[in-house]
Amino acid sequence: MEIAPVVKQIIGEIDFDPDALHEKYLHERDKRLERGARSYKEIAGELSHFCEDPHADPNFTRDPINDEVDFLLIGAGFSSLVLGARLRKAGYTAPSNIRLIDAAGDVGGTWYWNRYPGAQCDTEGYVYMPMLEDTGTMPTCKYPYQPEILAQANRIADKYALRENAMFQTSVTGMAWDDKAKKWTITTDRGDNFRSKYVVMATGPLSKPKLPGIPGINSFRGHTFHTCRWDYGYTGGSTLGELDGLKDKRVGIIGTGATSIQCIPHLAASAKELYIFQRTPSCVDLRYNKPTDPEWAASLKPGWQWERMVNFAEVLEGIPDVEVDLVNDGWTVLYRKAFGPALKKAAEQVGRKLDREERSQLLELYDYQNMNRIRQQIADIVKDPKTAESLKPWYRQFCKRPTFHDTYLQAFNRPNVHLVDTDGLGVEQITPDGVMTNGEEYKLDCLIFATGFETETSYVHRAGYDVTGRDGRKLSDYWANGLRTFFGVAVDGFPNLFLLGRTQSGSSLNLLYGITRQIGHVVHMITETEKRGAASVEPSAEAVQNFLDDFWAHKRKADRYWAECTPGFFNNEGNVDNNNGFFADSYGGGIRKFFNNFQEWRDSGDMVGMKFAFATEGTDS
Ligand code: NDP
């Protein structure tokens, strides 16, 4: 790398060789792409036991329901709960108006399923946990644990009567638009066949667990489960740890992503022996969790939470006019060094804006510096030099979700904890007695899969059912070559259907921020439809195309950064051009611009581009 003079002036002397690091990163990537079997197995058929709900009554039965509601919200996680609350506030107060449906036994979404020990909000709870002011709640600490977060989901459901008409332990099997009745007909795996005027799909981005495509996966004779279906009946203890059932057990865990970082310290403290099978180490920085300061909490003024959510999103985005960093944590410090604010500071230092190449060089050098600091921190904390070396991440910081934890690295200093570094290859075989890798068999009593969630398959595949719109149009066909939406929330040919989540939206680390903004617009569209006495609303094909023209022009590009990453779900396992990937439908122009555009459309009045239909007429605009 020929460092530009202005970059040298900003960064000063460097004590590392950027070219050597770059080479090392590429080598680590290539090794994984060439050697690692990166295939995954869908949890279905003989593997379906991995998806059974350990928290719900397995004998639950009920009669099929054939009624009608105004709103069906698919998914009972925070997206649906916040939307349900907003609809209640907008006047839909009868319990029967709103139905939530979820395969889970209760509300909570990801926080219902992910109860593994140590499960914790890895962004600040004050910005992540929704509706704190509405429910008069304050998290007990900056990064609260799962029980507190699930309790907040329950609080919202209770306050806004969202459980009364809900269907739990029920999965949608299909959905079709009846253009005569101007209603959706929904079928489920419990034989229900009911109607709803509106349907909102709030299908989370990380809701379908997956298993690695390792031979022999179903042959293991010991106890096994996925982290998002933690079996406390076997391990004992709770989300807070103390896993007494493991004290005489040899436990193996496959995967070292954000989930493992949180549960490994508890497994380490409880298991007789713990074997951690690592393909690629996570980048782990320190968390510095702390209790909520009651004086600070008492000083907050009404509206504080939304102000903080906006501030967090905009600081992470590096918006130059955002001077104050209210959250001020590992994430904001990291983003400030990695993106816009770093460039702004640099420009101030040298009295001019840096050109494209200079900006890219500066950020790359900052990244090497930061990763060197993290690698050094590992060497300082982990006593065994070989283990410390294996735990060092060799990639740019955002290739994988950065993680933070105060006791993960320390767990490797326990004599009962064994890191099995597969050097990028991954576990090769599961045997009846354990795990085979590096030519050695590790005998285990219990094998835990911390192998994440489906992200690279299509939206419809992940939802688990297809949607048939007007004139028999199938969502799976319509989106076969990529998503087509209006601001990510509505689809032409699919009247009265709305989407929440990562379907062509501005994305932020704090998912709840983008979702809350989407919800504001969806509720607006619904209220406008009702105000007009219309039976249905949908965007015109032209409005969708206009939106897409701008979206594609600003789409996050599969640039050098992602192409050079070690594979993982952030870069679609190295398949950077995959249209279905986790970031494939993120707006690259930034979340502020995305939602400003949405607001501008809304402020222009009259629901431009939306088509309304009235019960006895055809579609009208
Ligand atoms: P990930 O997909 O991030 O991790 C899966 C892990 O399994 C990786 O370490 C992967 O290795 C490993 N793996 C897969 N196959 C094999 C194999 N054959 N042999 C060995 N290892 C294998 O899933 P997580 O559940 O950890 O995290 C998913 C996401 O969930 C996070 O990124 C985050 O967005 C979210 N999350 C959020 C939390 C919060 O508090 N808000 C907490 C926890 C998770 P490799 O890296 O090589 O692919």
XYZ file of C-alpha atoms and ligand atoms in Angstrom:
669
model
C 0.000 0.000 0.000
C 1.456 3.341 -1.066
C 0.198 5.471 1.811
C -0.923 8.881 0.560
C 1.017 11.786 2.167
C -2.143 13.291 3.656
C -3.080 9.947 5.213
C 0.443 9.685 6.680
C 0.011 13.160 8.144
C -3.266 12.161 9.821
C -2.351 8.734 11.088
C 1.298 9.373 12.011
C 3.839 6.589 12.405
C 2.417 3.077 12.131
C 3.976 0.093 13.847
C 2.557 -2.568 11.519
C 2.830 -3.615 7.905
C -0.546 -3.034 6.214
C 0.387 -5.161 3.218
C 1.295 -8.122 5.387
C -2.000 -7.797 7.262
C -3.933 -7.511 4.016
C -2.248 -10.669 2.716
C -2.993 -12.502 5.949
C -6.688 -11.503 5.769
C -6.961 -12.728 2.169
C -5.221 -15.955 3.093
C -7.696 -16.568 5.944
C -10.606 -15.855 3.607
C -9.326 -18.126 0.840
C -8.590 -20.948 3.242
C -12.206 -20.900 4.397
C -13.657 -20.603 0.913
C -11.511 -23.452 -0.377
C -11.531 -25.858 2.543
C -14.625 -25.226 4.575
C -17.827 -27.080 3.738
C -20.061 -24.037 4.127
C -23.312 -25.831 3.409
C -26.140 -25.735 5.908
C -28.989 -28.081 6.649
C -32.504 -26.810 6.974
C -34.153 -27.998 10.153
C -36.895 -30.219 8.741
C -37.846 -33.867 8.449
C -35.745 -36.109 10.696
C -34.032 -33.021 12.115
C -37.275 -31.265 13.110
C -36.773 -32.160 16.773
C -34.155 -29.366 16.775
C -37.035 -26.893 16.323
C -39.384 -28.239 19.005
C -40.489 -25.635 21.513
C -39.090 -26.468 24.969
C -41.174 -23.719 26.604
C -44.685 -24.591 25.403
C -47.112 -27.387 26.223
C -46.395 -30.175 23.686
C -49.940 -31.523 24.161
C -51.648 -28.225 23.390
C -54.718 -28.635 21.183
C -57.576 -26.376 20.163
C -60.409 -26.368 17.660
C -59.813 -24.731 14.274
C -60.964 -21.119 14.032
C -62.962 -19.737 11.086
C -63.612 -16.111 12.006
C -62.680 -12.670 10.736
C -60.383 -9.979 12.140
C -59.299 -6.546 10.947
C -55.562 -7.010 11.415
C -53.466 -10.130 11.302
C -49.908 -9.541 12.515
C -47.685 -12.489 11.638
C -45.013 -12.951 14.285
C -45.411 -11.976 17.928
C -42.047 -10.311 18.445
C -41.360 -6.667 19.125
C -42.339 -5.564 15.581
C -45.877 -6.882 15.917
C -46.175 -5.809 19.527
C -45.189 -2.221 18.808
C -47.416 -2.151 15.738
C -50.297 -3.633 17.758
C -49.813 -0.952 20.411
C -49.772 1.768 17.750
C -52.956 0.423 16.183
C -54.640 0.402 19.582
C -53.575 4.023 20.045
C -54.986 4.785 16.596
C -58.397 3.630 17.814
C -58.601 -0.095 17.036
C -59.418 -0.899 20.608
C -61.646 -3.981 20.462
C -59.565 -7.032 21.344
C -61.034 -8.861 18.360
C -59.654 -6.261 15.911
C -56.108 -7.505 16.144
C -54.716 -11.031 15.960
C -51.084 -11.952 16.477
C -50.009 -15.354 15.232
C -46.793 -17.164 16.092
C -45.325 -20.645 16.144
C -44.088 -19.851 19.644
C -46.164 -20.457 22.763
C -46.332 -16.756 23.623
C -45.136 -13.303 22.635
C -41.492 -12.249 22.469
C -40.189 -13.423 19.077
C -36.434 -13.815 19.207
C -36.507 -13.241 22.976
C -39.049 -16.023 23.393
C -36.812 -18.469 21.545
C -33.321 -17.348 22.525
C -33.141 -18.152 26.225
C -29.651 -19.599 26.203
C -27.628 -18.834 29.339
C -26.201 -15.339 29.209
C -28.603 -14.186 26.459
C -28.306 -10.460 26.557
C -29.095 -7.421 24.531
C -25.868 -6.552 22.769
C -26.971 -3.023 21.968
C -27.889 -0.706 24.799
C -31.243 -1.633 26.385
C -32.317 2.019 26.645
C -32.425 2.230 22.845
C -33.271 -1.397 22.060
C -36.157 -2.231 24.422
C -39.177 -0.566 22.843
C -41.850 1.558 24.509
C -39.999 2.073 27.792
C -41.784 5.352 28.425
C -45.224 4.008 27.481
C -44.840 1.140 29.893
C -43.047 3.122 32.628
C -40.063 0.783 32.552
C -36.337 1.280 32.978
C -33.836 -1.544 32.298
C -31.801 -2.485 35.363
C -28.526 -2.228 33.454
C -27.127 -0.855 30.205
C -27.165 -4.259 28.443
C -30.070 -6.153 30.009
C -30.493 -9.924 30.010
C -33.165 -11.963 28.221
C -35.693 -12.279 31.089
C -35.933 -8.501 31.353
C -36.347 -8.092 27.609
C -38.990 -10.816 27.393
C -40.775 -9.172 30.335
C -40.965 -5.972 28.286
C -42.582 -7.889 25.401
C -45.141 -9.247 27.863
C -45.728 -5.800 29.336
C -46.589 -4.363 25.910
C -48.859 -7.333 25.132
C -50.675 -6.893 28.455
C -51.021 -3.134 28.321
C -52.432 -3.164 24.781
C -54.481 -6.373 25.098
C -52.598 -8.098 22.287
C -52.774 -11.620 23.668
C -56.570 -11.995 23.910
C -57.171 -12.822 20.274
C -53.744 -14.255 19.476
C -52.989 -17.678 18.038
C -49.875 -19.249 19.542
C -48.225 -22.553 18.691
C -49.685 -21.976 15.254
C -47.931 -21.477 11.919
C -49.373 -19.896 8.820
C -49.408 -22.370 5.942
C -50.778 -20.079 3.234
C -52.473 -16.810 2.529
C -54.526 -15.695 -0.470
C -56.198 -12.425 -1.425
C -59.903 -12.646 -2.166
C -60.472 -9.714 -4.468
C -64.242 -9.979 -4.318
C -64.412 -9.826 -0.556
C -61.322 -7.558 -0.414
C -59.928 -9.683 2.388
C -57.108 -12.114 2.989
C -57.882 -15.762 3.675
C -55.320 -17.376 5.937
C -54.765 -21.054 6.600
C -52.680 -22.562 9.404
C -51.186 -25.852 10.518
C -54.000 -26.148 13.105
C -56.703 -26.258 10.463
C -57.727 -22.603 10.864
C -59.206 -20.832 7.889
C -59.996 -17.221 8.715
C -60.128 -13.800 7.125
C -58.421 -10.538 7.795
C -58.757 -7.155 6.130
C -55.084 -6.314 6.647
C -52.078 -8.557 7.077
C -48.678 -7.459 8.329
C -45.749 -9.829 7.945
C -43.324 -9.115 10.772
C -41.050 -12.033 10.049
C -37.743 -11.433 11.797
C -34.485 -11.632 9.848
C -32.937 -14.261 12.109
C -35.856 -16.478 12.988
C -35.171 -19.765 11.209
C -32.404 -21.722 12.930
C -30.021 -23.745 10.788
C -27.571 -26.574 11.261
C -24.265 -27.072 9.511
C -24.225 -29.546 6.644
C -21.944 -31.944 8.527
C -22.185 -35.660 7.710
C -23.634 -37.774 10.484
C -25.485 -34.927 12.134
C -28.379 -37.159 13.085
C -26.235 -40.030 14.306
C -25.146 -38.504 17.632
C -26.460 -40.624 20.501
C -25.888 -38.086 23.263
C -28.069 -35.084 24.035
C -28.199 -32.325 21.444
C -30.010 -29.048 20.737
C -29.684 -25.668 18.994
C -28.961 -22.615 21.148
C -32.315 -21.049 20.245
C -34.119 -24.046 21.787
C -32.009 -24.337 24.939
C -32.936 -27.426 26.927
C -32.835 -26.451 30.601
C -34.545 -29.765 31.406
C -31.162 -31.315 30.570
C -28.656 -28.616 31.536
C -30.428 -27.356 34.658
C -30.077 -23.709 35.637
C -31.605 -20.788 33.796
C -30.832 -17.928 31.457
C -28.763 -16.554 34.307
C -26.509 -19.642 34.393
C -25.841 -22.221 37.178
C -26.230 -25.168 34.768
C -26.033 -27.875 37.472
C -27.053 -30.660 35.099
C -23.730 -30.301 33.274
C -21.351 -30.730 36.196
C -20.526 -34.328 35.246
C -20.895 -33.845 31.486
C -18.536 -33.492 28.519
C -20.140 -30.731 26.500
C -19.298 -29.649 22.947
C -20.451 -26.480 21.246
C -20.109 -25.821 17.505
C -19.883 -22.185 16.472
C -18.301 -19.075 17.936
C -20.630 -16.265 16.769
C -22.451 -13.639 18.853
C -24.611 -16.294 20.556
C -21.669 -18.426 21.659
C -19.827 -15.431 23.024
C -22.671 -14.960 25.486
C -23.318 -18.579 26.509
C -19.780 -20.014 26.602
C -18.839 -18.344 29.923
C -21.805 -20.122 31.581
C -21.017 -23.463 29.962
C -17.407 -23.048 31.038
C -18.431 -22.412 34.629
C -20.777 -25.413 34.770
C -19.598 -28.244 32.499
C -17.126 -30.897 33.591
C -15.325 -30.447 30.271
C -16.190 -27.978 27.532
C -14.993 -28.375 23.933
C -15.484 -25.336 21.730
C -15.301 -26.155 18.025
C -14.230 -22.995 16.238
C -14.135 -22.353 12.497
C -13.596 -18.592 12.644
C -13.073 -16.585 15.820
C -15.374 -13.668 16.578
C -13.943 -10.246 17.166
C -14.510 -9.775 20.902
C -14.025 -6.447 22.610
C -14.845 -5.604 26.211
C -18.462 -4.766 27.125
C -18.318 -2.705 30.340
C -21.914 -3.401 31.357
C -23.121 -1.353 34.313
C -26.251 -0.905 36.421
C -28.641 1.886 35.514
C -27.878 5.013 37.485
C -31.147 5.963 39.261
C -30.227 9.661 39.265
C -29.692 9.625 35.514
C -32.985 7.749 35.032
C -34.832 10.300 37.185
C -33.381 13.172 35.184
C -34.800 11.991 31.839
C -37.429 14.176 30.190
C -40.463 12.865 28.284
C -39.501 11.847 24.757
C -36.007 10.845 25.875
C -36.140 7.338 24.458
C -36.979 8.293 20.895
C -34.392 11.078 21.007
C -31.812 8.536 22.128
C -32.825 5.985 19.472
C -32.496 8.590 16.720
C -29.180 9.776 18.107
C -27.771 6.244 18.280
C -28.775 5.487 14.673
C -27.359 8.770 13.413
C -24.097 8.550 15.352
C -23.549 5.074 13.910
C -24.288 6.437 10.478
C -21.679 9.140 10.992
C -23.975 12.034 10.136
C -21.700 15.067 10.316
C -24.176 17.401 12.053
C -24.724 14.988 14.948
C -22.289 16.254 17.566
C -23.549 14.561 20.740
C -23.190 10.835 21.344
C -25.836 10.016 23.959
C -25.179 6.269 24.092
C -21.399 6.511 24.078
C -20.504 2.831 24.183
C -18.333 0.297 22.379
C -20.552 0.492 19.281
C -20.516 4.256 18.926
C -16.791 4.458 19.628
C -16.213 1.772 17.021
C -18.425 3.405 14.392
C -16.946 6.827 15.078
C -13.515 5.402 14.270
C -14.632 3.367 11.305
C -16.909 5.653 9.308
C -17.976 9.252 8.668
C -16.916 10.932 11.935
C -13.341 9.660 11.479
C -13.282 11.217 8.017
C -14.796 14.462 9.270
C -12.130 14.729 11.981
C -9.415 13.957 9.446
C -10.680 16.658 7.075
C -10.644 19.178 9.932
C -7.088 18.182 10.799
C -5.732 18.723 7.283
C -8.075 21.523 6.228
C -9.589 19.739 3.248
C -11.807 16.820 2.333
C -9.990 13.591 1.525
C -10.511 12.070 -1.892
C -12.047 8.626 -2.309
C -8.778 6.700 -2.310
C -7.442 8.640 0.689
C -10.639 8.011 2.655
C -10.541 4.324 1.905
C -6.858 4.079 2.916
C -7.395 5.957 6.159
C -10.318 3.774 7.222
C -8.401 0.635 6.296
C -5.438 1.718 8.426
C -7.703 2.626 11.366
C -9.281 -0.811 11.014
C -5.869 -2.543 11.173
C -4.986 -0.459 14.226
C -8.194 -1.340 16.009
C -7.962 -5.033 15.167
C -4.344 -5.039 16.349
C -5.555 -3.595 19.662
C -8.202 -6.318 19.908
C -5.684 -9.040 19.050
C -3.318 -7.679 21.697
C -6.159 -7.638 24.249
C -6.726 -11.328 23.560
C -3.042 -12.062 24.112
C -3.182 -10.112 27.391
C -6.261 -11.907 28.738
C -5.830 -15.498 27.511
C -2.930 -17.139 29.316
C -2.137 -20.024 26.981
C -0.351 -18.456 23.970
C -1.546 -21.142 21.521
C -5.185 -20.650 22.541
C -4.779 -16.874 22.419
C -3.360 -17.130 18.910
C -6.307 -19.249 17.771
C -8.781 -16.734 19.175
C -7.371 -13.847 17.165
C -9.622 -12.655 14.341
C -7.930 -11.932 11.019
C -10.396 -9.848 9.037
C -11.729 -6.314 8.905
C -13.890 -5.507 11.851
C -17.292 -5.478 10.155
C -16.818 -8.716 8.224
C -18.606 -10.390 11.115
C -20.827 -8.884 13.742
C -18.453 -7.301 16.257
C -19.103 -8.640 19.738
C -18.464 -7.370 23.249
C -18.189 -9.395 26.424
C -16.509 -9.067 29.798
C -15.944 -12.763 30.582
C -15.779 -14.667 27.261
C -12.010 -14.545 26.770
C -11.383 -15.215 30.459
C -13.333 -18.503 30.157
C -10.431 -19.933 28.116
C -8.197 -19.723 31.192
C -10.215 -22.434 32.941
C -8.600 -25.886 32.900
C -11.872 -27.563 31.815
C -12.224 -25.406 28.672
C -10.686 -26.653 25.424
C -10.660 -24.631 22.240
C -10.658 -26.933 19.224
C -9.422 -24.735 16.408
C -10.443 -26.256 13.079
C -8.341 -23.660 11.246
C -11.163 -22.527 8.987
C -12.232 -26.024 8.020
C -15.068 -26.524 10.485
C -16.221 -29.724 12.083
C -15.906 -32.563 9.562
C -18.121 -35.274 10.954
C -20.520 -36.006 13.770
C -20.237 -39.528 15.109
C -22.550 -41.490 17.420
C -20.206 -40.579 20.296
C -19.195 -37.036 19.514
C -17.404 -34.865 17.026
C -14.647 -35.708 14.579
C -12.315 -32.956 13.489
C -8.606 -32.468 12.794
C -8.479 -36.277 12.513
C -9.476 -36.726 16.155
C -12.736 -37.818 17.773
C -13.970 -35.818 20.758
C -16.317 -37.926 22.880
C -19.226 -35.928 24.214
C -22.345 -36.328 26.343
C -23.951 -33.203 24.973
C -23.516 -31.359 21.675
C -24.859 -27.820 21.267
C -25.270 -26.145 17.889
C -24.611 -22.396 18.008
C -24.699 -22.288 14.232
C -27.037 -19.377 13.631
C -29.982 -18.721 11.400
C -30.964 -18.880 7.737
C -30.174 -15.601 6.024
C -29.223 -16.425 2.474
C -32.423 -18.159 1.363
C -35.418 -16.324 -0.097
C -37.865 -14.326 2.018
C -40.727 -16.721 1.250
C -38.593 -19.735 2.122
C -37.699 -18.232 5.467
C -41.321 -17.258 6.149
C -42.318 -20.879 5.540
C -45.414 -20.168 3.381
C -46.257 -18.474 0.109
C -48.583 -15.515 -0.374
C -51.040 -15.414 -3.270
C -51.986 -11.878 -4.220
C -54.451 -10.449 -6.707
C -54.951 -12.457 -9.916
C -53.155 -15.440 -8.397
C -49.767 -13.707 -8.306
C -47.419 -15.601 -5.979
C -44.960 -13.632 -3.892
C -42.328 -16.334 -4.490
C -42.656 -15.849 -8.281
C -42.896 -12.091 -8.117
C -39.761 -11.869 -6.015
C -37.872 -14.676 -7.782
C -35.285 -12.173 -9.032
C -35.216 -10.016 -5.919
C -37.592 -8.040 -3.756
C -39.913 -5.422 -5.284
C -41.568 -3.148 -2.748
C -42.727 0.365 -2.080
C -40.411 1.758 0.629
C -39.965 -1.794 1.830
C -43.437 -2.015 3.371
C -45.947 -2.627 0.555
C -46.059 -4.645 -2.674
C -48.027 -4.044 -5.862
C -50.533 -6.802 -6.537
C -50.741 -7.605 -2.817
C -53.414 -5.284 -1.419
C -53.618 -4.554 2.307
C -50.366 -6.409 2.887
C -47.551 -4.717 4.776
C -44.059 -5.851 5.668
C -41.873 -4.905 8.602
C -38.150 -5.556 8.849
C -35.265 -5.786 6.430
C -37.222 -5.838 3.183
C -35.626 -2.965 1.245
C -35.249 -0.537 4.090
C -32.733 1.744 5.681
C -30.844 -0.521 8.060
C -29.393 0.256 11.430
C -27.653 -1.844 14.043
C -30.658 -1.202 16.286
C -33.349 -3.054 14.325
C -36.046 -1.583 16.555
C -35.270 1.906 15.322
C -35.967 1.170 11.643
C -38.991 -0.929 12.548
C -40.496 1.814 14.695
C -40.159 4.222 11.779
C -41.709 1.704 9.368
C -44.583 1.199 11.794
C -45.331 4.946 11.820
C -45.746 4.880 8.041
C -47.738 1.643 7.934
C -50.194 2.961 10.524
C -50.468 6.150 8.463
C -51.271 4.179 5.301
C -53.896 2.142 7.123
C -55.526 5.198 8.723
C -55.638 6.991 5.372
C -57.266 3.955 3.781
C -59.881 3.792 6.513
C -60.476 7.568 6.352
C -61.362 7.193 2.693
C -63.722 4.331 3.435
C -61.664 2.204 1.047
C -61.663 -1.560 1.144
C -58.062 -1.938 0.048
C -54.845 -0.138 -0.676
C -51.731 -1.094 -2.609
C -48.941 0.722 -4.423
C -49.146 1.035 -8.186
C -46.537 -0.819 -10.243
C -45.212 2.571 -11.298
C -44.784 3.764 -7.691
C -42.874 0.579 -6.895
C -40.653 1.061 -9.942
C -39.938 4.696 -9.002
C -38.980 3.635 -5.502
C -36.805 0.824 -6.854
C -34.961 3.131 -9.233
C -33.776 5.173 -6.254
C -33.242 2.131 -4.039
C -31.072 0.327 -6.566
C -29.083 3.468 -7.259
C -28.262 3.545 -3.538
C -28.127 -0.172 -2.875
C -25.321 -1.399 -0.670
C -22.675 -2.468 -3.142
C -20.812 -5.755 -3.077
C -17.559 -3.791 -2.919
C -13.973 -4.780 -2.144
C -14.594 -4.606 1.608
C -17.178 -7.427 1.544
C -15.478 -9.412 -1.178
C -12.268 -9.563 0.900
C -14.019 -10.688 4.081
C -13.744 -14.113 5.606
C -17.071 -15.752 4.751
C -20.030 -15.384 7.076
C -23.610 -14.240 6.891
C -22.642 -10.558 6.605
C -21.216 -11.253 3.128
C -23.505 -14.187 2.263
C -20.831 -16.776 2.981
C -18.574 -15.170 0.390
C -21.294 -15.140 -2.262
C -21.458 -11.329 -2.155
C -23.881 -10.917 -5.055
C -26.612 -13.140 -3.598
C -29.880 -11.219 -3.951
C -31.307 -12.889 -0.875
C -28.483 -12.103 1.500
C -28.787 -10.424 4.881
C -27.736 -7.017 3.561
C -28.894 -7.527 -0.014
C -31.910 -5.351 0.559
C -30.392 -2.598 2.639
C -30.486 0.975 1.451
C -26.920 2.175 1.003
C -27.820 5.870 1.190
C -28.228 5.729 4.951
C -31.145 5.314 7.290
C -31.716 9.041 7.769
C -32.028 9.637 4.027
C -34.221 6.583 3.553
C -36.750 7.629 6.143
C -36.545 11.299 5.139
C -37.551 10.186 1.633
C -40.392 8.148 3.093
C -41.531 11.107 5.196
C -41.306 13.412 2.170
C -43.561 11.070 0.233
C -45.988 11.070 3.142
C -45.871 14.851 3.567
C -46.548 15.351 -0.119
C -50.073 14.300 0.873
C -52.744 12.311 -0.786
C -50.924 8.994 -0.746
C -49.399 9.543 -4.165
C -48.824 6.270 -5.996
C -51.216 4.276 -3.822
C -54.296 2.697 -5.361
C -57.482 2.342 -3.361
C -60.347 0.017 -4.097
C -63.871 0.318 -2.785
C -65.964 -2.693 -1.928
C -68.246 -2.524 -4.935
C -65.897 -0.910 -7.441
C -62.718 -1.819 -9.250
C -59.360 -0.335 -8.270
C -59.195 3.426 -8.308
C -56.334 5.822 -7.644
P -23.717 -16.868 13.552
O -24.267 -17.217 12.225
O -23.163 -15.551 13.777
O -22.614 -17.920 13.987
C -22.641 -19.244 13.568
C -21.345 -19.880 14.010
O -21.344 -21.249 13.635
C -20.128 -19.246 13.323
O -19.112 -19.122 14.274
C -19.780 -20.273 12.245
O -18.433 -20.212 11.845
C -20.083 -21.541 13.021
N -20.175 -22.744 12.189
C -21.062 -23.028 11.221
N -20.797 -24.229 10.686
C -19.731 -24.722 11.330
C -18.972 -25.910 11.231
N -19.258 -26.849 10.325
N -17.946 -26.095 12.094
C -17.633 -25.154 13.003
N -18.286 -23.996 13.125
C -19.337 -23.785 12.296
O -24.930 -17.189 14.604
P -25.180 -16.588 16.057
O -26.378 -17.277 16.578
O -23.962 -16.617 16.880
O -25.515 -15.070 15.790
C -26.464 -14.707 14.794
C -26.863 -13.273 14.943
O -27.825 -13.169 15.977
C -25.803 -12.282 15.350
O -24.962 -11.869 14.356
C -26.643 -11.146 15.854
O -27.128 -10.379 14.791
C -27.778 -11.890 16.519
N -27.526 -11.937 17.964
C -27.903 -10.838 18.661
C -27.729 -10.779 19.986
C -28.212 -9.567 20.716
O -27.982 -9.470 21.860
N -28.895 -8.611 20.112
C -27.078 -11.863 20.725
C -26.713 -12.988 19.897
C -26.938 -13.018 18.554
P -17.936 -19.167 10.704
O -17.791 -17.846 11.402
O -16.696 -19.720 10.203
O -19.019 -19.115 9.656
